[in-house]
PDB file of C-alpha atoms in Angstrom:
ATOM      1  CA  MET M  20      58.668   2.297  -8.652  1.00 40.00           C
ATOM      2  CA  THR M  21      56.123   5.017  -8.000  1.00 41.00           C
ATOM      3  CA  ALA M  22      52.486   5.382  -7.062  1.00 42.00           C
ATOM      4  CA  THR M  23      51.500   9.009  -6.773  1.00 39.00           C
ATOM      5  CA  GLU M  24      47.853   9.368  -7.694  1.00 43.00           C
ATOM      6  CA  ASP M  25      45.358  10.196  -4.969  1.00 43.00           C
ATOM      7  CA  SER M  26      41.898   8.589  -5.039  1.00 42.00           C
ATOM      8  CA  PRO M  27      38.497   8.847  -3.363  1.00 43.00           C
ATOM      9  CA  ALA M  28      38.398   8.234   0.386  1.00 54.00           C
ATOM     10  CA  THR M  29      35.990   5.316   0.098  1.00 90.00           C
ATOM     11  CA  GLY M  30      38.663   3.015  -1.289  1.00 94.00           C
ATOM     12  CA  ARG M  31      41.128   4.075   1.360  1.00 93.00           C
ATOM     13  CA  ALA M  32      38.537   3.448   4.054  1.00 94.00           C
ATOM     14  CA  LEU M  33      38.022  -0.065   2.701  1.00 95.00           C
ATOM     15  CA  LEU M  34      41.737  -0.836   3.035  1.00 96.00           C
ATOM     16  CA  GLU M  35      41.811   0.614   6.546  1.00 95.00           C
ATOM     17  CA  SER M  36      38.791  -1.516   7.517  1.00 95.00           C
ATOM     18  CA  GLY M  37      40.946  -4.576   6.895  1.00 96.00           C
ATOM     19  CA  ALA M  38      42.692  -3.901  10.224  1.00 96.00           C
ATOM     20  CA  VAL M  39      40.264  -6.210  12.048  1.00 96.00           C
ATOM     21  CA  VAL M  40      41.695  -9.090   9.958  1.00 96.00           C
ATOM     22  CA  ALA M  41      45.190  -7.936   8.998  1.00 96.00           C
ATOM     23  CA  GLY M  42      46.097  -5.677  11.919  1.00 95.00           C
ATOM     24  CA  SER M  43      47.558  -2.193  11.799  1.00 93.00           C
ATOM     25  CA  MET M  44      49.453  -3.070   8.621  1.00 92.00           C
ATOM     26  CA  SER M  45      46.208  -2.331   6.736  1.00 94.00           C
ATOM     27  CA  ARG M  46      46.444   1.362   7.573  1.00 92.00           C
ATOM     28  CA  ALA M  47      50.028   1.494   6.360  1.00 91.00           C
ATOM     29  CA  ALA M  48      48.997  -0.268   3.146  1.00 94.00           C
ATOM     30  CA  ALA M  49      46.220   2.280   2.645  1.00 93.00           C
ATOM     31  CA  THR M  50      48.773   5.104   2.609  1.00 91.00           C
ATOM     32  CA  VAL M  51      50.742   3.233  -0.058  1.00 92.00           C
ATOM     33  CA  VAL M  52      47.780   2.618  -2.355  1.00 93.00           C
ATOM     34  CA  PHE M  53      46.131   5.977  -1.622  1.00 92.00           C
ATOM     35  CA  PRO M  54      48.988   8.455  -0.993  1.00 86.00           C
ATOM     36  CA  GLY M  55      47.751  11.810   0.209  1.00 75.00           C
ATOM     37  CA  SER M  56      49.317  15.213   0.677  1.00 53.00           C
ATOM     38  CA  GLY M  57      51.366  14.262   3.766  1.00 56.00           C
ATOM     39  CA  ALA M  58      54.733  12.586   4.004  1.00 57.00           C
ATOM     40  CA  ALA M  59      55.470  10.034   1.286  1.00 63.00           C
ATOM     41  CA  PRO M  60      55.051   6.411   2.432  1.00 67.00           C
ATOM     42  CA  ALA M  61      58.210   4.384   2.979  1.00 71.00           C
ATOM     43  CA  VAL M  62      56.959   1.694   0.591  1.00 77.00           C
ATOM     44  CA  ARG M  63      56.157   2.516  -3.018  1.00 83.00           C
ATOM     45  CA  LEU M  64      54.363   0.330  -5.535  1.00 91.00           C
ATOM     46  CA  ASP M  65      54.586   0.142  -9.281  1.00 92.00           C
ATOM     47  CA  ASP M  66      51.970   2.504 -10.733  1.00 93.00           C
ATOM     48  CA  ARG M  67      50.212  -0.283 -12.635  1.00 95.00           C
ATOM     49  CA  LEU M  68      49.827  -2.514  -9.587  1.00 96.00           C
ATOM     50  CA  ALA M  69      48.793   0.392  -7.375  1.00 94.00           C
ATOM     51  CA  GLY M  70      46.156   1.356  -9.933  1.00 95.00           C
ATOM     52  CA  VAL M  71      44.676  -2.143  -9.976  1.00 96.00           C
ATOM     53  CA  LEU M  72      44.545  -2.233  -6.171  1.00 97.00           C
ATOM     54  CA  ARG M  73      42.927   1.227  -6.041  1.00 96.00           C
ATOM     55  CA  ALA M  74      40.271   0.187  -8.517  1.00 95.00           C
ATOM     56  CA  ALA M  75      39.516  -2.990  -6.562  1.00 96.00           C
ATOM     57  CA  ALA M  76      39.276  -1.044  -3.294  1.00 96.00           C
ATOM     58  CA  GLU M  77      36.909   1.507  -4.776  1.00 95.00           C
ATOM     59  CA  GLU M  78      34.723  -1.180  -6.337  1.00 94.00           C
ATOM     60  CA  SER M  79      34.513  -3.054  -3.022  1.00 94.00           C
ATOM     61  CA  ALA M  80      33.900  -0.015  -0.831  1.00 93.00           C
ATOM     62  CA  ALA M  81      30.130  -0.452  -1.076  1.00 90.00           C
ATOM     63  CA  VAL M  82      30.093  -4.123   0.038  1.00 92.00           C
ATOM     64  CA  PRO M  83      27.162  -4.152   2.507  1.00 92.00           C
ATOM     65  CA  VAL M  84      28.387  -6.847   4.940  1.00 95.00           C
ATOM     66  CA  PRO M  85      30.967  -5.298   7.314  1.00 94.00           C
ATOM     67  CA  ARG M  86      33.040  -8.446   7.840  1.00 96.00           C
ATOM     68  CA  GLU M  87      33.165  -9.146   4.096  1.00 97.00           C
ATOM     69  CA  ARG M  88      34.244  -5.555   3.547  1.00 96.00           C
ATOM     70  CA  ALA M  89      37.002  -6.021   6.131  1.00 96.00           C
ATOM     71  CA  ARG M  90      38.235  -9.183   4.418  1.00 97.00           C
ATOM     72  CA  ALA M  91      38.275  -7.358   1.069  1.00 97.00           C
ATOM     73  CA  GLY M  92      40.402  -4.606   2.585  1.00 97.00           C
ATOM     74  CA  ALA M  93      42.684  -7.101   4.304  1.00 98.00           C
ATOM     75  CA  VAL M  94      43.402  -9.130   1.159  1.00 98.00           C
ATOM     76  CA  LEU M  95      44.484  -5.979  -0.676  1.00 98.00           C
ATOM     77  CA  ALA M  96      46.642  -4.957   2.295  1.00 97.00           C
ATOM     78  CA  PHE M  97      48.333  -8.347   2.334  1.00 97.00           C
ATOM     79  CA  ALA M  98      48.990  -7.961  -1.399  1.00 97.00           C
ATOM     80  CA  VAL M  99      50.748  -4.662  -0.676  1.00 96.00           C
ATOM     81  CA  GLU M 100      52.784  -6.244   2.113  1.00 95.00           C
ATOM     82  CA  HIS M 101      53.972  -9.172   0.008  1.00 96.00           C
ATOM     83  CA  SER M 102      54.608  -7.011  -3.064  1.00 95.00           C
ATOM     84  CA  ALA M 103      56.920  -4.852  -0.969  1.00 93.00           C
ATOM     85  CA  SER M 104      58.751  -7.958   0.273  1.00 94.00           C
ATOM     86  CA  LEU M 105      59.146  -9.290  -3.257  1.00 94.00           C
ATOM     87  CA  SER M 106      60.467  -5.929  -4.426  1.00 91.00           C
ATOM     88  CA  ARG M 107      63.051  -5.845  -1.629  1.00 91.00           C
ATOM     89  CA  SER M 108      64.230  -9.300  -2.690  1.00 92.00           C
ATOM     90  CA  GLY M 109      64.730  -8.094  -6.264  1.00 92.00           C
ATOM     91  CA  ARG M 110      61.508  -9.365  -7.851  1.00 93.00           C
ATOM     92  CA  ARG M 111      59.902  -6.588  -9.837  1.00 92.00           C
ATOM     93  CA  VAL M 112      56.372  -6.298 -11.167  1.00 95.00           C
ATOM     94  CA  ARG M 113      56.031  -8.147 -14.446  1.00 95.00           C
ATOM     95  CA  ASP M 114      56.495  -6.224 -17.678  1.00 93.00           C
ATOM     96  CA  ASP M 115      54.214  -8.016 -20.114  1.00 94.00           C
ATOM     97  CA  ASP M 116      50.572  -7.545 -21.118  1.00 94.00           C
ATOM     98  CA  PHE M 117      49.209  -8.551 -17.679  1.00 96.00           C
ATOM     99  CA  PHE M 118      48.245  -4.950 -16.904  1.00 96.00           C
ATOM    100  CA  THR M 119      47.207  -4.066 -20.473  1.00 94.00           C
ATOM    101  CA  PRO M 120      43.451  -3.626 -20.998  1.00 92.00           C
ATOM    102  CA  ARG M 121      41.869  -6.080 -23.395  1.00 87.00           C
ATOM    103  CA  PRO M 122      39.062  -5.157 -25.775  1.00 84.00           C
ATOM    104  CA  GLY M 123      36.270  -4.007 -23.487  1.00 78.00           C
ATOM    105  CA  GLY M 124      38.605  -2.239 -21.091  1.00 77.00           C
ATOM    106  CA  ARG M 125      39.600  -4.955 -18.593  1.00 88.00           C
ATOM    107  CA  SER M 126      43.115  -6.224 -18.018  1.00 95.00           C
ATOM    108  CA  PRO M 127      44.086  -9.720 -16.848  1.00 95.00           C
ATOM    109  CA  ALA M 128      45.351  -8.062 -13.665  1.00 96.00           C
ATOM    110  CA  GLY M 129      41.923  -6.575 -13.033  1.00 95.00           C
ATOM    111  CA  GLU M 130      40.217  -9.923 -13.560  1.00 94.00           C
ATOM    112  CA  VAL M 131      42.601 -11.724 -11.219  1.00 96.00           C
ATOM    113  CA  THR M 132      42.236  -9.043  -8.553  1.00 97.00           C
ATOM    114  CA  GLU M 133      38.446  -9.204  -8.699  1.00 96.00           C
ATOM    115  CA  ALA M 134      38.559 -12.999  -8.344  1.00 96.00           C
ATOM    116  CA  VAL M 135      40.944 -12.793  -5.388  1.00 97.00           C
ATOM    117  CA  VAL M 136      38.802 -10.199  -3.594  1.00 97.00           C
ATOM    118  CA  ALA M 137      35.680 -12.304  -4.182  1.00 96.00           C
ATOM    119  CA  SER M 138      37.424 -15.353  -2.731  1.00 96.00           C
ATOM    120  CA  ALA M 139      38.615 -13.365   0.288  1.00 97.00           C
ATOM    121  CA  ARG M 140      35.135 -12.006   0.971  1.00 97.00           C
ATOM    122  CA  SER M 141      33.758 -15.543   1.243  1.00 95.00           C
ATOM    123  CA  SER M 142      36.650 -16.856   3.374  1.00 96.00           C
ATOM    124  CA  VAL M 143      35.061 -17.309   6.782  1.00 95.00           C
ATOM    125  CA  GLU M 144      38.315 -18.994   7.884  1.00 96.00           C
ATOM    126  CA  GLU M 145      40.134 -15.691   7.779  1.00 96.00           C
ATOM    127  CA  ARG M 146      43.649 -17.122   7.991  1.00 96.00           C
ATOM    128  CA  ARG M 147      43.184 -17.908   4.295  1.00 97.00           C
ATOM    129  CA  VAL M 148      42.917 -14.181   3.478  1.00 97.00           C
ATOM    130  CA  ARG M 149      46.621 -13.527   4.029  1.00 97.00           C
ATOM    131  CA  HIS M 150      47.572 -16.153   1.488  1.00 97.00           C
ATOM    132  CA  LEU M 151      45.053 -14.933  -1.074  1.00 97.00           C
ATOM    133  CA  GLY M 152      46.708 -11.517  -0.835  1.00 97.00           C
ATOM    134  CA  TYR M 153      50.099 -13.142  -1.249  1.00 97.00           C
ATOM    135  CA  LEU M 154      48.740 -14.899  -4.350  1.00 97.00           C
ATOM    136  CA  LEU M 155      47.872 -11.555  -5.898  1.00 97.00           C
ATOM    137  CA  ALA M 156      51.364 -10.207  -5.233  1.00 97.00           C
ATOM    138  CA  GLU M 157      52.995 -13.384  -6.541  1.00 96.00           C
ATOM    139  CA  VAL M 158      51.070 -13.287  -9.808  1.00 97.00           C
ATOM    140  CA  ALA M 159      51.917  -9.612 -10.318  1.00 96.00           C
ATOM    141  CA  ALA M 160      55.621 -10.535 -10.203  1.00 96.00           C
ATOM    142  CA  ALA M 161      55.526 -13.845 -12.112  1.00 96.00           C
ATOM    143  CA  PRO M 162      55.296 -13.639 -15.934  1.00 95.00           C
ATOM    144  CA  ASP M 163      54.971 -17.441 -16.176  1.00 95.00           C
ATOM    145  CA  LEU M 164      51.501 -17.269 -14.571  1.00 94.00           C
ATOM    146  CA  ASP M 165      48.539 -16.215 -16.691  1.00 92.00           C
ATOM    147  CA  ALA M 166      45.012 -15.330 -15.610  1.00 92.00           C
ATOM    148  CA  ALA M 167      43.585 -18.701 -16.691  1.00 93.00           C
ATOM    149  CA  LEU M 168      46.125 -20.574 -14.579  1.00 94.00           C
ATOM    150  CA  VAL M 169      45.373 -18.363 -11.572  1.00 94.00           C
ATOM    151  CA  ASP M 170      41.662 -19.036 -12.024  1.00 94.00           C
ATOM    152  CA  ARG M 171      42.403 -22.767 -11.954  1.00 94.00           C
ATOM    153  CA  ALA M 172      44.428 -22.393  -8.749  1.00 94.00           C
ATOM    154  CA  LEU M 173      41.650 -20.392  -7.102  1.00 94.00           C
ATOM    155  CA  ARG M 174      39.095 -23.035  -8.040  1.00 94.00           C
ATOM    156  CA  LEU M 175      41.330 -25.792  -6.692  1.00 94.00           C
ATOM    157  CA  ALA M 176      41.763 -23.899  -3.426  1.00 93.00           C
ATOM    158  CA  ALA M 177      38.180 -22.657  -3.094  1.00 91.00           C
ATOM    159  CA  ASP M 178      36.901 -25.613  -1.062  1.00 89.00           C
ATOM    160  CA  LEU M 179      40.061 -26.219   0.967  1.00 95.00           C
ATOM    161  CA  SER M 180      39.862 -25.548   4.687  1.00 95.00           C
ATOM    162  CA  TRP M 181      42.643 -23.816   6.579  1.00 96.00           C
ATOM    163  CA  ARG M 182      43.725 -27.196   7.994  1.00 96.00           C
ATOM    164  CA  GLN M 183      43.966 -28.633   4.482  1.00 97.00           C
ATOM    165  CA  LEU M 184      46.093 -25.690   3.362  1.00 97.00           C
ATOM    166  CA  THR M 185      48.268 -26.197   6.432  1.00 97.00           C
ATOM    167  CA  LEU M 186      48.671 -29.886   5.611  1.00 97.00           C
ATOM    168  CA  LEU M 187      49.672 -28.935   2.059  1.00 97.00           C
ATOM    169  CA  ALA M 188      52.215 -26.570   3.574  1.00 97.00           C
ATOM    170  CA  GLY M 189      53.578 -29.444   5.651  1.00 97.00           C
ATOM    171  CA  VAL M 190      53.905 -31.744   2.647  1.00 97.00           C
ATOM    172  CA  GLY M 191      55.617 -28.939   0.745  1.00 97.00           C
ATOM    173  CA  ARG M 192      58.357 -28.601   3.388  1.00 95.00           C
ATOM    174  CA  ARG M 193      58.884 -32.327   3.957  1.00 92.00           C
ATOM    175  CA  ASP M 194      62.592 -32.015   3.108  1.00 91.00           C
ATOM    176  CA  ARG M 195      63.066 -29.481   5.907  1.00 90.00           C
ATOM    177  CA  LEU M 196      60.567 -30.842   8.436  1.00 89.00           C
ATOM    178  CA  PRO M 197      60.172 -34.612   7.963  1.00 90.00           C
ATOM    179  CA  LEU M 198      56.612 -35.919   8.193  1.00 93.00           C
ATOM    180  CA  PRO M 199      55.577 -38.627  10.692  1.00 91.00           C
ATOM    181  CA  MET M 200      56.272 -42.240   9.767  1.00 92.00           C
ATOM    182  CA  THR M 201      53.423 -43.678  11.850  1.00 90.00           C
ATOM    183  CA  PRO M 202      50.666 -45.202   9.660  1.00 90.00           C
ATOM    184  CA  LEU M 203      47.334 -43.412   9.814  1.00 88.00           C
ATOM    185  CA  PRO M 204      44.251 -45.339  10.934  1.00 85.00           C
ATOM    186  CA  ASP M 205      41.525 -45.487   8.307  1.00 81.00           C
ATOM    187  CA  GLU M 206      38.757 -44.818  10.871  1.00 84.00           C
ATOM    188  CA  PRO M 207      40.194 -42.972  13.886  1.00 88.00           C
ATOM    189  CA  ARG M 208      38.004 -43.061  16.981  1.00 87.00           C
ATOM    190  CA  ALA M 209      38.575 -39.432  17.992  1.00 89.00           C
ATOM    191  CA  TRP M 210      36.500 -36.988  15.948  1.00 91.00           C
ATOM    192  CA  SER M 211      39.369 -34.518  15.525  1.00 89.00           C
ATOM    193  CA  ALA M 212      41.632 -37.226  14.117  1.00 90.00           C
ATOM    194  CA  TRP M 213      38.811 -38.534  11.898  1.00 93.00           C
ATOM    195  CA  GLY M 214      38.226 -35.041  10.477  1.00 94.00           C
ATOM    196  CA  ALA M 215      41.924 -34.540   9.797  1.00 93.00           C
ATOM    197  CA  ARG M 216      42.110 -37.958   8.096  1.00 92.00           C
ATOM    198  CA  GLU M 217      39.154 -36.988   5.915  1.00 94.00           C
ATOM    199  CA  ASP M 218      40.974 -33.752   5.029  1.00 95.00           C
ATOM    200  CA  VAL M 219      43.911 -35.779   3.736  1.00 95.00           C
ATOM    201  CA  ALA M 220      41.609 -38.088   1.796  1.00 93.00           C
ATOM    202  CA  ASP M 221      39.950 -35.079   0.154  1.00 95.00           C
ATOM    203  CA  LEU M 222      43.371 -33.696  -0.818  1.00 97.00           C
ATOM    204  CA  GLN M 223      44.172 -37.057  -2.375  1.00 96.00           C
ATOM    205  CA  ARG M 224      40.862 -37.206  -4.241  1.00 95.00           C
ATOM    206  CA  ALA M 225      41.398 -33.657  -5.521  1.00 95.00           C
ATOM    207  CA  GLY M 226      44.732 -34.720  -6.997  1.00 96.00           C
ATOM    208  CA  LEU M 227      46.724 -32.294  -4.842  1.00 97.00           C
ATOM    209  CA  VAL M 228      48.832 -34.929  -3.091  1.00 97.00           C
ATOM    210  CA  ASP M 229      50.152 -38.357  -4.009  1.00 95.00           C
ATOM    211  CA  PRO M 230      49.578 -41.204  -3.526  1.00 94.00           C
ATOM    212  CA  PRO M 231      45.914 -41.232  -4.567  1.00 89.00           C
ATOM    213  CA  PRO M 232      43.419 -43.016  -2.309  1.00 82.00           C
ATOM    214  CA  ALA M 233      44.033 -46.759  -2.183  1.00 78.00           C
ATOM    215  CA  GLN M 234      41.540 -48.817  -4.170  1.00 74.00           C
ATOM    216  CA  PRO M 235      39.925 -52.016  -2.837  1.00 67.00           C
ATOM    217  CA  ARG M 236      41.869 -55.128  -3.768  1.00 64.00           C
ATOM    218  CA  PRO M 237      40.346 -58.271  -5.296  1.00 65.00           C
ATOM    219  CA  GLY M 238      39.275 -60.733  -2.644  1.00 61.00           C
ATOM    220  CA  GLY M 239      39.174 -58.099   0.074  1.00 58.00           C
ATOM    221  CA  ALA M 240      42.926 -58.123   0.735  1.00 55.00           C
ATOM    222  CA  ALA M 241      44.127 -55.551   3.262  1.00 58.00           C
ATOM    223  CA  LEU M 242      45.071 -52.153   1.877  1.00 65.00           C
ATOM    224  CA  PRO M 243      48.423 -50.581   2.688  1.00 73.00           C
ATOM    225  CA  ARG M 244      48.249 -48.067   5.538  1.00 83.00           C
ATOM    226  CA  LEU M 245      49.047 -44.485   4.554  1.00 89.00           C
ATOM    227  CA  ARG M 246      51.842 -42.704   6.418  1.00 92.00           C
ATOM    228  CA  PRO M 247      52.166 -38.884   6.369  1.00 94.00           C
ATOM    229  CA  ALA M 248      55.763 -39.419   5.226  1.00 94.00           C
ATOM    230  CA  ASP M 249      54.407 -41.049   2.040  1.00 94.00           C
ATOM    231  CA  LEU M 250      52.630 -37.858   0.934  1.00 96.00           C
ATOM    232  CA  ARG M 251      54.031 -35.693  -1.859  1.00 96.00           C
ATOM    233  CA  LEU M 252      52.688 -32.700  -3.750  1.00 97.00           C
ATOM    234  CA  THR M 253      51.381 -33.364  -7.246  1.00 97.00           C
ATOM    235  CA  ARG M 254      51.718 -30.764 -10.000  1.00 97.00           C
ATOM    236  CA  ARG M 255      48.330 -29.391  -8.926  1.00 96.00           C
ATOM    237  CA  GLY M 256      49.506 -29.302  -5.341  1.00 97.00           C
ATOM    238  CA  VAL M 257      52.678 -27.452  -6.325  1.00 97.00           C
ATOM    239  CA  LEU M 258      50.555 -24.834  -8.118  1.00 96.00           C
ATOM    240  CA  VAL M 259      48.334 -24.206  -5.087  1.00 97.00           C
ATOM    241  CA  HIS M 260      51.326 -24.259  -2.736  1.00 97.00           C
ATOM    242  CA  ARG M 261      53.225 -21.738  -4.836  1.00 96.00           C
ATOM    243  CA  LEU M 262      50.429 -19.299  -5.584  1.00 96.00           C
ATOM    244  CA  LEU M 263      49.086 -19.215  -2.029  1.00 96.00           C
ATOM    245  CA  ALA M 264      52.657 -18.853  -0.720  1.00 96.00           C
ATOM    246  CA  LEU M 265      52.107 -21.702   1.738  1.00 97.00           C
ATOM    247  CA  GLY M 266      55.805 -21.626   2.530  1.00 96.00           C
ATOM    248  CA  PHE M 267      54.883 -18.739   4.855  1.00 96.00           C
ATOM    249  CA  VAL M 268      52.560 -20.863   7.015  1.00 97.00           C
ATOM    250  CA  ARG M 269      54.197 -21.019  10.431  1.00 96.00           C
ATOM    251  CA  ASP M 270      55.877 -24.244  11.496  1.00 95.00           C
ATOM    252  CA  ASP M 271      53.835 -24.373  14.696  1.00 96.00           C
ATOM    253  CA  GLU M 272      50.588 -24.321  12.692  1.00 96.00           C
ATOM    254  CA  VAL M 273      51.858 -27.177  10.526  1.00 96.00           C
ATOM    255  CA  ALA M 274      52.823 -29.096  13.648  1.00 94.00           C
ATOM    256  CA  ALA M 275      49.360 -28.552  15.130  1.00 94.00           C
ATOM    257  CA  ALA M 276      47.646 -29.882  11.978  1.00 94.00           C
ATOM    258  CA  LEU M 277      49.909 -32.942  11.930  1.00 93.00           C
ATOM    259  CA  ALA M 278      49.208 -33.534  15.617  1.00 92.00           C
ATOM    260  CA  GLU M 279      45.463 -33.601  14.881  1.00 91.00           C
ATOM    261  CA  LEU M 280      46.089 -36.008  12.036  1.00 88.00           C
ATOM    262  CA  THR M 281      48.163 -38.436  14.068  1.00 83.00           C
ATOM    263  CA  SER M 282      46.388 -38.157  17.454  1.00 79.00           C
TER     264      SER M 282
END
């Protein structure tokens, strides 16, 4: 895999600005996407993917809000990071029409990248930005995912808080880290527990986890109490979990979200 073209400094500066969100890795990613005349970077990207990332960086370089610009740079840097990891594990960039321009000059890869950058720019909860970058890398290596499906996943995830994504991560690893068996109160007294319970209810209503919210019974009979251990990802939930690479959410963050839910 190679990426040898140089590009205007504005795009490189955008990637480097992502350091306030993604750390020093952003500067390393900038040298991969925008290789200069110095020593060749240790990581190399497929030309097609590097070209899409360069174009996105250059288009976002003029974003007027500094923090939004930083998030745009960070999401592209995280895409570089995860693409390199996928390549080391033997997963190559897809070889279909994903990078082929359609009539009018835009490729599905360009559309997906623009949507991911737009989502990252609006992500005030900046822990989401890492996983949006991972989404971009995952799609670039997964020929079973088309642009329309990615758009659906982004819309499903658009309104999810970081805690909701963390709870989805916990449900997705239930076989490795069993979920609590204690029934959840319907109206917890503590505000933090109430908010976490509402997060679960919203995930149920969005069709991301089963079972769906319990419906009132005739005659006002008591409803069964939901236990975290009862939760399972639906097909929608599996899509969001896979594309946002929620398997990389740290176990301690999952434990903290579950603690808020069961406190």
